[in-house]
Coordinates of N, CA and C in Angstrom, one line a residue:
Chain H
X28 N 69.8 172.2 147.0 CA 68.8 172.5 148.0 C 68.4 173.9 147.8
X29 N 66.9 174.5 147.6 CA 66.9 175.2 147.9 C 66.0 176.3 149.2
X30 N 66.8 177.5 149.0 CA 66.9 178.6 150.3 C 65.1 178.3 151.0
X31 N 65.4 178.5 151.9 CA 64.2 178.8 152.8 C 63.3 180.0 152.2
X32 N 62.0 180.2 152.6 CA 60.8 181.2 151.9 C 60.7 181.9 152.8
X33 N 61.2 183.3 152.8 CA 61.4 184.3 153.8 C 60.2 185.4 152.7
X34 N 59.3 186.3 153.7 CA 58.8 187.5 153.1 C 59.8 188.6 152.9
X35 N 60.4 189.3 151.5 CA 61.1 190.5 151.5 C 61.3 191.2 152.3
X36 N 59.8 191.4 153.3 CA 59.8 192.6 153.6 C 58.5 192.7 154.7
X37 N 58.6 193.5 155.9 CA 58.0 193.5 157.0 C 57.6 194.8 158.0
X38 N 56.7 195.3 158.0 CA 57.1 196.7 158.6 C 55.8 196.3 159.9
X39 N 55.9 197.1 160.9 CA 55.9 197.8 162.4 C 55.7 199.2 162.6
X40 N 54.8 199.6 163.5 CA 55.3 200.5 164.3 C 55.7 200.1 165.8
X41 N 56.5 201.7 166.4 CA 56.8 201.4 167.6 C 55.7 200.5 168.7
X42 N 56.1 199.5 169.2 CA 55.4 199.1 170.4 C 54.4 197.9 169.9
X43 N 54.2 198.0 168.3 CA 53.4 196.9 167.9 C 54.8 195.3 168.0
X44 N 53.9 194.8 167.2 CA 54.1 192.9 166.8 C 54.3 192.6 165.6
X45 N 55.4 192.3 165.4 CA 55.1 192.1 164.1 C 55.6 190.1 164.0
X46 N 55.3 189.4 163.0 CA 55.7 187.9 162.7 C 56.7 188.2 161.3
X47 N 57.6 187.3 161.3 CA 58.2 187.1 160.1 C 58.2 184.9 159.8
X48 N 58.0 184.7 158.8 CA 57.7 183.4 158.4 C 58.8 182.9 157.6
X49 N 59.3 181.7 157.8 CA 60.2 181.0 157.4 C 59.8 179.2 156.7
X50 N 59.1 179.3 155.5 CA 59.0 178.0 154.8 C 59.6 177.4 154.3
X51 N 59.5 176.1 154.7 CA 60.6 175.3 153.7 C 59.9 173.9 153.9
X52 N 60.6 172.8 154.0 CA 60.0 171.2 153.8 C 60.2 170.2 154.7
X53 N 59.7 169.6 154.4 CA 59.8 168.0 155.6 C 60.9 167.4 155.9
X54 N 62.1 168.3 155.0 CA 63.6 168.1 154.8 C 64.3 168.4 155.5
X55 N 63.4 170.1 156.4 CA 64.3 170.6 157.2 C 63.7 171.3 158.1
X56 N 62.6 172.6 157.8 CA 62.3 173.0 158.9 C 60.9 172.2 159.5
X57 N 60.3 171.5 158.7 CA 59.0 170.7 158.9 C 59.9 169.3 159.7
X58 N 61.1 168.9 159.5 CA 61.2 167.7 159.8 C 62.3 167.9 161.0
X59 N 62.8 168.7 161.4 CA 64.0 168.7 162.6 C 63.4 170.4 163.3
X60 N 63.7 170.2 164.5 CA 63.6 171.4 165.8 C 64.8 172.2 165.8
X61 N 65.7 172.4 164.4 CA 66.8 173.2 164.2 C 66.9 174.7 163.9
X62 N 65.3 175.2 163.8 CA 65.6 176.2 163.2 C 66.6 177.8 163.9
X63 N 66.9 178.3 163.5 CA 67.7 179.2 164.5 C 67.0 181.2 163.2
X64 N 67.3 181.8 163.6 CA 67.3 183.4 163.3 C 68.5 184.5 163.8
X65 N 68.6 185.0 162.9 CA 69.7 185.5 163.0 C 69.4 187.2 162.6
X66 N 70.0 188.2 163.2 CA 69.4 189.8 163.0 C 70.6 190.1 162.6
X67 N 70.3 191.2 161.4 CA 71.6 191.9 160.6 C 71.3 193.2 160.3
X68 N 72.3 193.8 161.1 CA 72.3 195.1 160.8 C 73.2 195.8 160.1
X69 N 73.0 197.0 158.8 CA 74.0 197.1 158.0 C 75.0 196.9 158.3
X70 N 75.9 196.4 157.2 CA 77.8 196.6 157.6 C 78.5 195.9 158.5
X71 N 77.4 194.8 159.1 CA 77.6 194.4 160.2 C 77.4 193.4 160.3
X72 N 78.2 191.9 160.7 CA 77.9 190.4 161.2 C 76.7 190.2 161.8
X73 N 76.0 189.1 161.2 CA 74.6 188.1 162.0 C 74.8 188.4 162.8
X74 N 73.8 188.2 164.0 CA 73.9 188.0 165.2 C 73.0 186.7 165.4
X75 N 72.9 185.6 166.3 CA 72.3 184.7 166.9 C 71.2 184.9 167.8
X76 N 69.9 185.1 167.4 CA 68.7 185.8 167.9 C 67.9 184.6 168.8
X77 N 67.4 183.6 167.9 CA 66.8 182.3 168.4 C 67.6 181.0 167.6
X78 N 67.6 180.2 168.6 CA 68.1 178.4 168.2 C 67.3 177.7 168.7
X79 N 67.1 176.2 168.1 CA 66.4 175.0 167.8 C 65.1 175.6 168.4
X80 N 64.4 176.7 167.4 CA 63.3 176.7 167.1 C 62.8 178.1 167.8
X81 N 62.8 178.0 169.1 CA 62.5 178.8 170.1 C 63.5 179.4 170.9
X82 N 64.4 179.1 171.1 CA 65.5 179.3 172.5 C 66.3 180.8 172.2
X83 N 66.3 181.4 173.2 CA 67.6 182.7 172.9 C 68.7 182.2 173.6
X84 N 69.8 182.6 172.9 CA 70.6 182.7 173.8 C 70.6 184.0 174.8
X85 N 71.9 183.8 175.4 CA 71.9 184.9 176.6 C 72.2 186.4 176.1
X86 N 71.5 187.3 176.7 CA 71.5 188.6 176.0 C 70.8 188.9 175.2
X87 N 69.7 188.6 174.4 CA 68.8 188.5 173.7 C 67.4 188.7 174.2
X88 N 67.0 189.8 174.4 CA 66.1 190.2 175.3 C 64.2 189.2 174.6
X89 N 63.7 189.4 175.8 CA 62.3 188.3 175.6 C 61.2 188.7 175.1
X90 N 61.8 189.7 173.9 CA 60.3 190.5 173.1 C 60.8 189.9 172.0
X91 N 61.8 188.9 171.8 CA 62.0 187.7 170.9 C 61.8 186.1 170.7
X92 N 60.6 186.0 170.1 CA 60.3 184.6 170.7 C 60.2 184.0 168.9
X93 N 60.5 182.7 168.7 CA 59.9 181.8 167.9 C 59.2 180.3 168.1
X94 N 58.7 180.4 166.8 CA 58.2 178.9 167.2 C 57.7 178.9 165.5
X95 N 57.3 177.1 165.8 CA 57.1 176.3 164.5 C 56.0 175.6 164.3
X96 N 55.6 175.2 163.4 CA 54.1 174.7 163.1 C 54.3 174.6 161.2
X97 N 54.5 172.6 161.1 CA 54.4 172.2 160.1 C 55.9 172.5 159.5
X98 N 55.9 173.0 158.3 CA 56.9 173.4 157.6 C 57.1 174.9 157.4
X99 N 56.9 175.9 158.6 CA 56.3 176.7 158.5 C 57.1 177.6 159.7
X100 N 58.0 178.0 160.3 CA 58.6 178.3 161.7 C 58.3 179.9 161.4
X101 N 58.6 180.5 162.7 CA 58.4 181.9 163.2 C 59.0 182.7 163.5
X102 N 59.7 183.7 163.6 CA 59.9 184.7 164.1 C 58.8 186.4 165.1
X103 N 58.6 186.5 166.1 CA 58.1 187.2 166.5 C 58.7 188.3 166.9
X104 N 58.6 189.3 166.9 CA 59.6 190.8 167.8 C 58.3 191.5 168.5
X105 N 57.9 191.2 169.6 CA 56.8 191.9 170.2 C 57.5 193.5 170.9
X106 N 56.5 194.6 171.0 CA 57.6 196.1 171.7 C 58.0 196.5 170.9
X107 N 58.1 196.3 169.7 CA 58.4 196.7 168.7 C 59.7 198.2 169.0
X108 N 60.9 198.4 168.5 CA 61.8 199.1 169.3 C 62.8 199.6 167.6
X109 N 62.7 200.8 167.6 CA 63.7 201.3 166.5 C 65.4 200.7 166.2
X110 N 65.7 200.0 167.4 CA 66.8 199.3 167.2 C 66.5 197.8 166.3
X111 N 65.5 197.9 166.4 CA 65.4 196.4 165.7 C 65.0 196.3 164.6
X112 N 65.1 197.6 163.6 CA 64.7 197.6 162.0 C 66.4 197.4 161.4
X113 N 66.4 196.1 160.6 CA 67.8 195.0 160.2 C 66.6 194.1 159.3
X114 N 67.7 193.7 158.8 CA 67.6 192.3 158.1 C 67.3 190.7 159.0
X115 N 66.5 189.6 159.1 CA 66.5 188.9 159.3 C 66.4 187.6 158.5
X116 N 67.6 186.5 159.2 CA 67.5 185.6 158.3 C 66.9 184.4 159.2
X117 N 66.6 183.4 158.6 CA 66.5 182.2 159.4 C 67.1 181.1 158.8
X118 N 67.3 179.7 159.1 CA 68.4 178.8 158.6 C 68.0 177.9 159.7
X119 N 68.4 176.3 158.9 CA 67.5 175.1 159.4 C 68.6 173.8 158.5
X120 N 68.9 173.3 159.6 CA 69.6 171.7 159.4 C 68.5 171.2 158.1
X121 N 69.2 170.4 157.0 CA 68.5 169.9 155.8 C 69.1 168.6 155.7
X122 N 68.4 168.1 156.1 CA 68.9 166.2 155.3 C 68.9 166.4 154.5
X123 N 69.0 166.7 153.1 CA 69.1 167.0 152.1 C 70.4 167.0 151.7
X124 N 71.2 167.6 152.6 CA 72.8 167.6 152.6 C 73.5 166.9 153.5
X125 N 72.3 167.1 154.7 CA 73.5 167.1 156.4 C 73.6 168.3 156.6
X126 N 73.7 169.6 156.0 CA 73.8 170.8 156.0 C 73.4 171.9 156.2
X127 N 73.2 173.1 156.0 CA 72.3 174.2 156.5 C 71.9 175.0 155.0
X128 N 70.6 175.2 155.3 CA 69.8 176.3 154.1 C 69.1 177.6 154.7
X129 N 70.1 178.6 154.6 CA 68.8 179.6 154.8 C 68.5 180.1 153.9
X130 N 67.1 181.2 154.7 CA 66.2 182.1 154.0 C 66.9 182.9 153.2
X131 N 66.1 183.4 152.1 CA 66.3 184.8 152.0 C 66.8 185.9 152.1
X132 N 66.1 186.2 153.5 CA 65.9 186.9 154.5 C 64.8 188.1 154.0
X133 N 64.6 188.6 155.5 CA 63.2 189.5 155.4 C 64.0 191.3 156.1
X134 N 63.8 192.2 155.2 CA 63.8 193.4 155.6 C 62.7 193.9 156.5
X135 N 63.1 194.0 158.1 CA 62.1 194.7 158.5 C 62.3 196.4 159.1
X136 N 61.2 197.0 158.7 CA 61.2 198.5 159.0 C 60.1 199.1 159.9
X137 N 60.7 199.5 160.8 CA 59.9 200.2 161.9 C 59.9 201.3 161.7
X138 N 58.6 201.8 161.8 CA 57.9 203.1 161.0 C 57.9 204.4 161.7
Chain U
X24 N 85.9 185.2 176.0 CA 85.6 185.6 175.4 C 85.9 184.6 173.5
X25 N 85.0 184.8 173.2 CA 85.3 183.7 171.9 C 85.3 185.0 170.6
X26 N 86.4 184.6 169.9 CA 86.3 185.8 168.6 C 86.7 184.8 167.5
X27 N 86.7 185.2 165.9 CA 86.8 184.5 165.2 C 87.1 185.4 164.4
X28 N 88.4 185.3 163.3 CA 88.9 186.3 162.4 C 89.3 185.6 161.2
X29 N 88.7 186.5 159.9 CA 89.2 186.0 158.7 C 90.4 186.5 158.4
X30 N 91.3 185.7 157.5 CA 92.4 186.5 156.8 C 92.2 185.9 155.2
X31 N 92.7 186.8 154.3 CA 92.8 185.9 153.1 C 93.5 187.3 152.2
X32 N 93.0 187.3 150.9 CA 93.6 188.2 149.8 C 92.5 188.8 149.8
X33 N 92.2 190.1 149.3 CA 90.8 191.3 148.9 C 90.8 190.9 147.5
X34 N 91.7 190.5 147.0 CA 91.4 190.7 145.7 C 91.7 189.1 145.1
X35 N 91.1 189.1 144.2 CA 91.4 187.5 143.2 C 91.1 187.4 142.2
X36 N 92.1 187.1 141.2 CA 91.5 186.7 139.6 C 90.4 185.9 139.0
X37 N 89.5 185.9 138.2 CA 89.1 184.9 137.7 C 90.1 183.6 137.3
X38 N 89.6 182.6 137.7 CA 89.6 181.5 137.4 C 90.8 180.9 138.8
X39 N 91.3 181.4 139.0 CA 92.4 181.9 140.3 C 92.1 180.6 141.5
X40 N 92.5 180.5 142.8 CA 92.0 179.7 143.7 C 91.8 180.5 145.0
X41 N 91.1 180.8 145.3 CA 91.1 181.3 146.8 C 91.4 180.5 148.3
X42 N 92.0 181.5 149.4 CA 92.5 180.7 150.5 C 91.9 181.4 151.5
X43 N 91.4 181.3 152.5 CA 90.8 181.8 153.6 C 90.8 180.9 154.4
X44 N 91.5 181.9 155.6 CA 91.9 181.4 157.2 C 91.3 182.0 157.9
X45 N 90.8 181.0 158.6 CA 89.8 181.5 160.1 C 90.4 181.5 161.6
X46 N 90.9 182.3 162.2 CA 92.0 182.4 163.6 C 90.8 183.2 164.5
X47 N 90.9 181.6 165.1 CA 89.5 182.2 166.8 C 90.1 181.6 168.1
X48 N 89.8 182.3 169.0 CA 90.0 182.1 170.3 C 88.9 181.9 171.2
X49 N 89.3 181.4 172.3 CA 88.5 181.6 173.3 C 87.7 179.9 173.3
X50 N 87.8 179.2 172.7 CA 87.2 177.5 172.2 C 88.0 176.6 171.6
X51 N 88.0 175.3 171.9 CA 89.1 174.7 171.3 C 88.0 173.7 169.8
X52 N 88.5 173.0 169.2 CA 88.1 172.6 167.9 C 88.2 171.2 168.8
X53 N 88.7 170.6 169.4 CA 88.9 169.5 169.8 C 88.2 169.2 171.3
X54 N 87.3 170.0 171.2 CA 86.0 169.9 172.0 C 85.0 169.5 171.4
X55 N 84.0 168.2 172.1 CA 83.4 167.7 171.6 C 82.1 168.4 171.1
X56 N 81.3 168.5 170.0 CA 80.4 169.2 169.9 C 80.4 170.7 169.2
X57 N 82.0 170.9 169.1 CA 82.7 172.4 168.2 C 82.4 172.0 167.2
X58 N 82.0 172.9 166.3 CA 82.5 173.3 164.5 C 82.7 174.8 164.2
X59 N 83.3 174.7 163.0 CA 83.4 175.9 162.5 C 83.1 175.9 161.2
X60 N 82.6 176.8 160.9 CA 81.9 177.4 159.3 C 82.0 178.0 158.3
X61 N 81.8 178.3 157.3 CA 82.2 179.6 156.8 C 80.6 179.9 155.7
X62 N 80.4 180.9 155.9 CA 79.2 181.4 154.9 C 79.8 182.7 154.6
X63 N 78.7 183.3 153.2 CA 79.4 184.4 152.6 C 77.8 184.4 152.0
X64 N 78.5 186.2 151.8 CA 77.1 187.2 151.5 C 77.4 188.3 150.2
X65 N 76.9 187.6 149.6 CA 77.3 188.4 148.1 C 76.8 190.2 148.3
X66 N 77.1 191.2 147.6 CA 76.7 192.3 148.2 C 75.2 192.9 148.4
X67 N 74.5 193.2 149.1 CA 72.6 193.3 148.6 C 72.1 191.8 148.7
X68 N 72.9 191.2 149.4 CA 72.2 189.7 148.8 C 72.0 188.8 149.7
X69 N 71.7 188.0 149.9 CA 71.5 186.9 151.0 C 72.5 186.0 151.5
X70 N 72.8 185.7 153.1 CA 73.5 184.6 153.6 C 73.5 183.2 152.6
X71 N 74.5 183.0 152.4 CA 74.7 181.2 151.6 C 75.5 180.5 152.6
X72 N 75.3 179.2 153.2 CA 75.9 178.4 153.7 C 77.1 177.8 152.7
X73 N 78.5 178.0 153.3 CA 79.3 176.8 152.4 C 80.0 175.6 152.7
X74 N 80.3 176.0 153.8 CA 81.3 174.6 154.4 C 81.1 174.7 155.9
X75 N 81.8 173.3 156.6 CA 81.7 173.3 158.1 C 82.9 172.5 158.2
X76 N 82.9 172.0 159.6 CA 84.3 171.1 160.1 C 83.6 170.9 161.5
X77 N 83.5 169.9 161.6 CA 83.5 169.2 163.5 C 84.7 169.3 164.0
X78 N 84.5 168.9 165.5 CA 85.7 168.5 165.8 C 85.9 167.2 165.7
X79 N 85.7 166.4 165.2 CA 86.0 165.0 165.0 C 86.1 164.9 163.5
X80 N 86.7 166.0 162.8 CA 86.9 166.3 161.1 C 85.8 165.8 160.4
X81 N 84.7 165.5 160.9 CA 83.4 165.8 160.0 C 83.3 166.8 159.4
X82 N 83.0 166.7 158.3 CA 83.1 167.7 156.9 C 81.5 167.6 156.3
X83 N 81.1 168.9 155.6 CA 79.9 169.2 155.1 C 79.9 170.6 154.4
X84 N 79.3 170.0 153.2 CA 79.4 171.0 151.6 C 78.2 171.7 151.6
X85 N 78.6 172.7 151.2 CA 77.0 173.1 149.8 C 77.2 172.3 148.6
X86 N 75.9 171.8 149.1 CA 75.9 170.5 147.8 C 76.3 171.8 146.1
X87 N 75.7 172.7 146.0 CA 76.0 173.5 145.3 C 77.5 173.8 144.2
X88 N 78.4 173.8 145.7 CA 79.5 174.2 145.6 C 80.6 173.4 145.9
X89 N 80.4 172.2 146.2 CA 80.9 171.1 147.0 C 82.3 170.7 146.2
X90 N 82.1 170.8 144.6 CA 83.5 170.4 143.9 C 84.9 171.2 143.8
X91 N 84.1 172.6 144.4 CA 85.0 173.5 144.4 C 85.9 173.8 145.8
X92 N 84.8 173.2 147.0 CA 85.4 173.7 148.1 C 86.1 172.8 149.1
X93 N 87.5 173.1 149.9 CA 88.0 172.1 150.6 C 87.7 173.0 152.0
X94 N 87.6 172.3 152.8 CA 87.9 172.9 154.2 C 88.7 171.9 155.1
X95 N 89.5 172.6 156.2 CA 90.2 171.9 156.4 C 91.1 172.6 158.1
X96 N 91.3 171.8 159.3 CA 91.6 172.3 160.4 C 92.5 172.2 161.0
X97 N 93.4 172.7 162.0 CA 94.5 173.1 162.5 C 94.4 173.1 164.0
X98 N 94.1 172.1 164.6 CA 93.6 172.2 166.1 C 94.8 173.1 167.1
X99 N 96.0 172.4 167.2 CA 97.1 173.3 167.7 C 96.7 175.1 167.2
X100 N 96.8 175.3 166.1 CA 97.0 176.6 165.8 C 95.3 177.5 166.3
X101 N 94.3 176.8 166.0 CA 92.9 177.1 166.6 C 93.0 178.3 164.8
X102 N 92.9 177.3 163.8 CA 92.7 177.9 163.0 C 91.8 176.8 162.0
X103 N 91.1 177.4 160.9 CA 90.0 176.9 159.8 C 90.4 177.1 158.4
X104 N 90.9 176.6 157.6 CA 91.2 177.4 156.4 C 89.9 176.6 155.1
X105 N 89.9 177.5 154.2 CA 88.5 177.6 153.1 C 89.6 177.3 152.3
X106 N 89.3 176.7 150.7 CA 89.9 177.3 149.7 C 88.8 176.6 149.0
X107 N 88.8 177.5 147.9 CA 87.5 177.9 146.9 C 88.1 177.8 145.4
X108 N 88.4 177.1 144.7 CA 88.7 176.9 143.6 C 88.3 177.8 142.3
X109 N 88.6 178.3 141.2 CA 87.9 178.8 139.9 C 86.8 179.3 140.4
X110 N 87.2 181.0 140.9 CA 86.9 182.0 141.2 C 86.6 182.4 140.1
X111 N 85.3 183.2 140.4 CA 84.2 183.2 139.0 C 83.9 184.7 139.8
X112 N 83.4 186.5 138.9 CA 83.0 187.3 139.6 C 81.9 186.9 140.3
X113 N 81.6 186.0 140.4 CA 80.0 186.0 141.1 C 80.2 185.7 142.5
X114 N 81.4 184.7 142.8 CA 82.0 184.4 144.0 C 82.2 185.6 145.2
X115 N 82.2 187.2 144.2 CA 82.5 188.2 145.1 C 81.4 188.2 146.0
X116 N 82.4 188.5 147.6 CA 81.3 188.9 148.3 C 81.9 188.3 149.9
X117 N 81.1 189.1 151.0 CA 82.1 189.2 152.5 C 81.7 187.3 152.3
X118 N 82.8 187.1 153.4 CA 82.8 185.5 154.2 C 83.2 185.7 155.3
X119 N 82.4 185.2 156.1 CA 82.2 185.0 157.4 C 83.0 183.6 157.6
X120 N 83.8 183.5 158.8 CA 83.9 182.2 159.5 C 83.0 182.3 160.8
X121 N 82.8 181.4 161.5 CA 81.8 181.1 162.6 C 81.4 179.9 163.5
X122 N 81.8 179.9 164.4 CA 81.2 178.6 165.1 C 80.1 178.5 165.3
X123 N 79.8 176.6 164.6 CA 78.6 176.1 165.1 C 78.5 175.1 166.3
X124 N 77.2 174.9 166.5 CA 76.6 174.2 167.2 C 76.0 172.6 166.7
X125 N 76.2 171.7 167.2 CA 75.7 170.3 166.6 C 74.7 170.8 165.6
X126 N 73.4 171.7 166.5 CA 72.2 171.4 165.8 C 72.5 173.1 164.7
X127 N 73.7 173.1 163.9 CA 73.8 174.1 162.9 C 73.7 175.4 163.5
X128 N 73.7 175.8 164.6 CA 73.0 177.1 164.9 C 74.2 178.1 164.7
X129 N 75.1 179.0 164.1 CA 75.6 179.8 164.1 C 75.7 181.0 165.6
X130 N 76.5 180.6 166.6 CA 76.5 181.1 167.5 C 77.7 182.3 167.7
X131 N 78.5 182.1 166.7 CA 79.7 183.5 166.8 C 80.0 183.6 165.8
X132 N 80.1 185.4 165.4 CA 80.6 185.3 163.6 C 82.0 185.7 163.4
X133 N 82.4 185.8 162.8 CA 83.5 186.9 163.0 C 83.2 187.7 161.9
X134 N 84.0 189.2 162.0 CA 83.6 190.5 161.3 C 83.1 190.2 160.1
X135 N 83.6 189.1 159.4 CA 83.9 188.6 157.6 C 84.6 189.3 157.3
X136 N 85.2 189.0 155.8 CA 86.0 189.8 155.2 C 85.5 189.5 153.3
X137 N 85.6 190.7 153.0 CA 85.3 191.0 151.6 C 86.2 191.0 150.3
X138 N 86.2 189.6 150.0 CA 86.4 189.7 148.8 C 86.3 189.4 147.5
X139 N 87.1 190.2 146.5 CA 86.1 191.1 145.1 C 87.1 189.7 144.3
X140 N 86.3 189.2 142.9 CA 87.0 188.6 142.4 C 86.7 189.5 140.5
X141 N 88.1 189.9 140.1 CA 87.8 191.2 139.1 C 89.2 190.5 138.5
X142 N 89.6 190.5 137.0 CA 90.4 190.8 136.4 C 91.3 192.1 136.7

């Protein structure tokens, strides 16, 4: 199977929008409402940002939103905020195995 | 509170077999809808999914890696153990254990732990 299509790399300034994109196929993120995102800050374990597609968990403040269209899912960080320059990954159930494939992941830098 | 901790060896030979134990609290494994996981992150490099476990001993590979890896659970003890067969340097790199969610979502990590596989 292979990894999800994450962009390298992402930059912001304070207070702006930025999108991060997550591609893959009709196997996984085109074909199931699983996608989830995950934020990584050096040295330091994922965190759980968005699941099945859109949803935060608790604690996750609401200048984090996703969504999906085609084989194609999203990541948004609206407010753009100096704590939120990390690593993002995303990751999506794959019939392909039964299993999970993530991205890349995308470096984003707030300027 | 839910936590999840690796243990294993830092160090390992090529060709060698690796063991990794996952000890979490706070969730039982024999709730329906529990799994637990393990991914690992080579250094500079990207998350790789490798194994899981339901609570109903549903099991799931990286197709990838699948000949190499057993996973396997301990409901009494609320523990997960990996083992990873013919450790190759490339294998280096932190592992995460982690509970999932039916629909795969990685909802708790624990620290990971890093290890180097070197002669």
């Amino acid at each position: 199977q292979s990894a999800l299509t994450q962009p390298a790399s992402v930059s912001g300034s304070p207070g702006q929008s930025i999108t991060i994109s997550c591609t893959g196929t009709s196997s996984d993120v085109g074909g199931y409402n699983y996608v989830s995102w995950y934020q990584q800050h050096p040295g330091k374990a994922p965190k759980l940002m968005i699941y099945e597609v859109s949803n935060r968990p608790s604690g996750v403040p609401d200048r984090f939103s996703g969504s999906k269209s085609g084989n194609t899912a999203s990541l948004t960080i609206s407010g753009l905020q100096a704590e939120d320059e990390a690593d993002y990954y995303c990751s999506s159930y794959t019939s392909s195995s039964t299993s999970v494939v993530f991205g890349g992941g995308t470096k984003l830098t707030v300027l | 509170q839910i936590t999840l901790k690796e243990s294993g060896p830092t160090l390992v030979k090529p060709t060698q077999t690796l063991t990794l134990t996952c000890t979490f609290s706070g969730f039982s494994l024999s709730t329906s809808g529990v799994g637990v996981g393990w991914i690992r992150q080579p250094p500079g490099k990207a998350l790789e999914w490798l194994a899981l476990i339901y609570w109903n001993d549903d099991k799931r590979y990286s197709p990838s890696l699948k000949s190499r890896l057993t996973i396997t659970k301990d409901t009494s003890k609320n523990q997960v153990v990996l083992t990873m067969t013919n450790m190759d340097p490339v294998d280096t790199a932190t592992y995460y254990c982690a509970r999932i969610t039916v629909t795969r979502a990685v909802d708790y990590w624990g620290q990971g732990t890093l290890v180097t596989v070197s002669s």
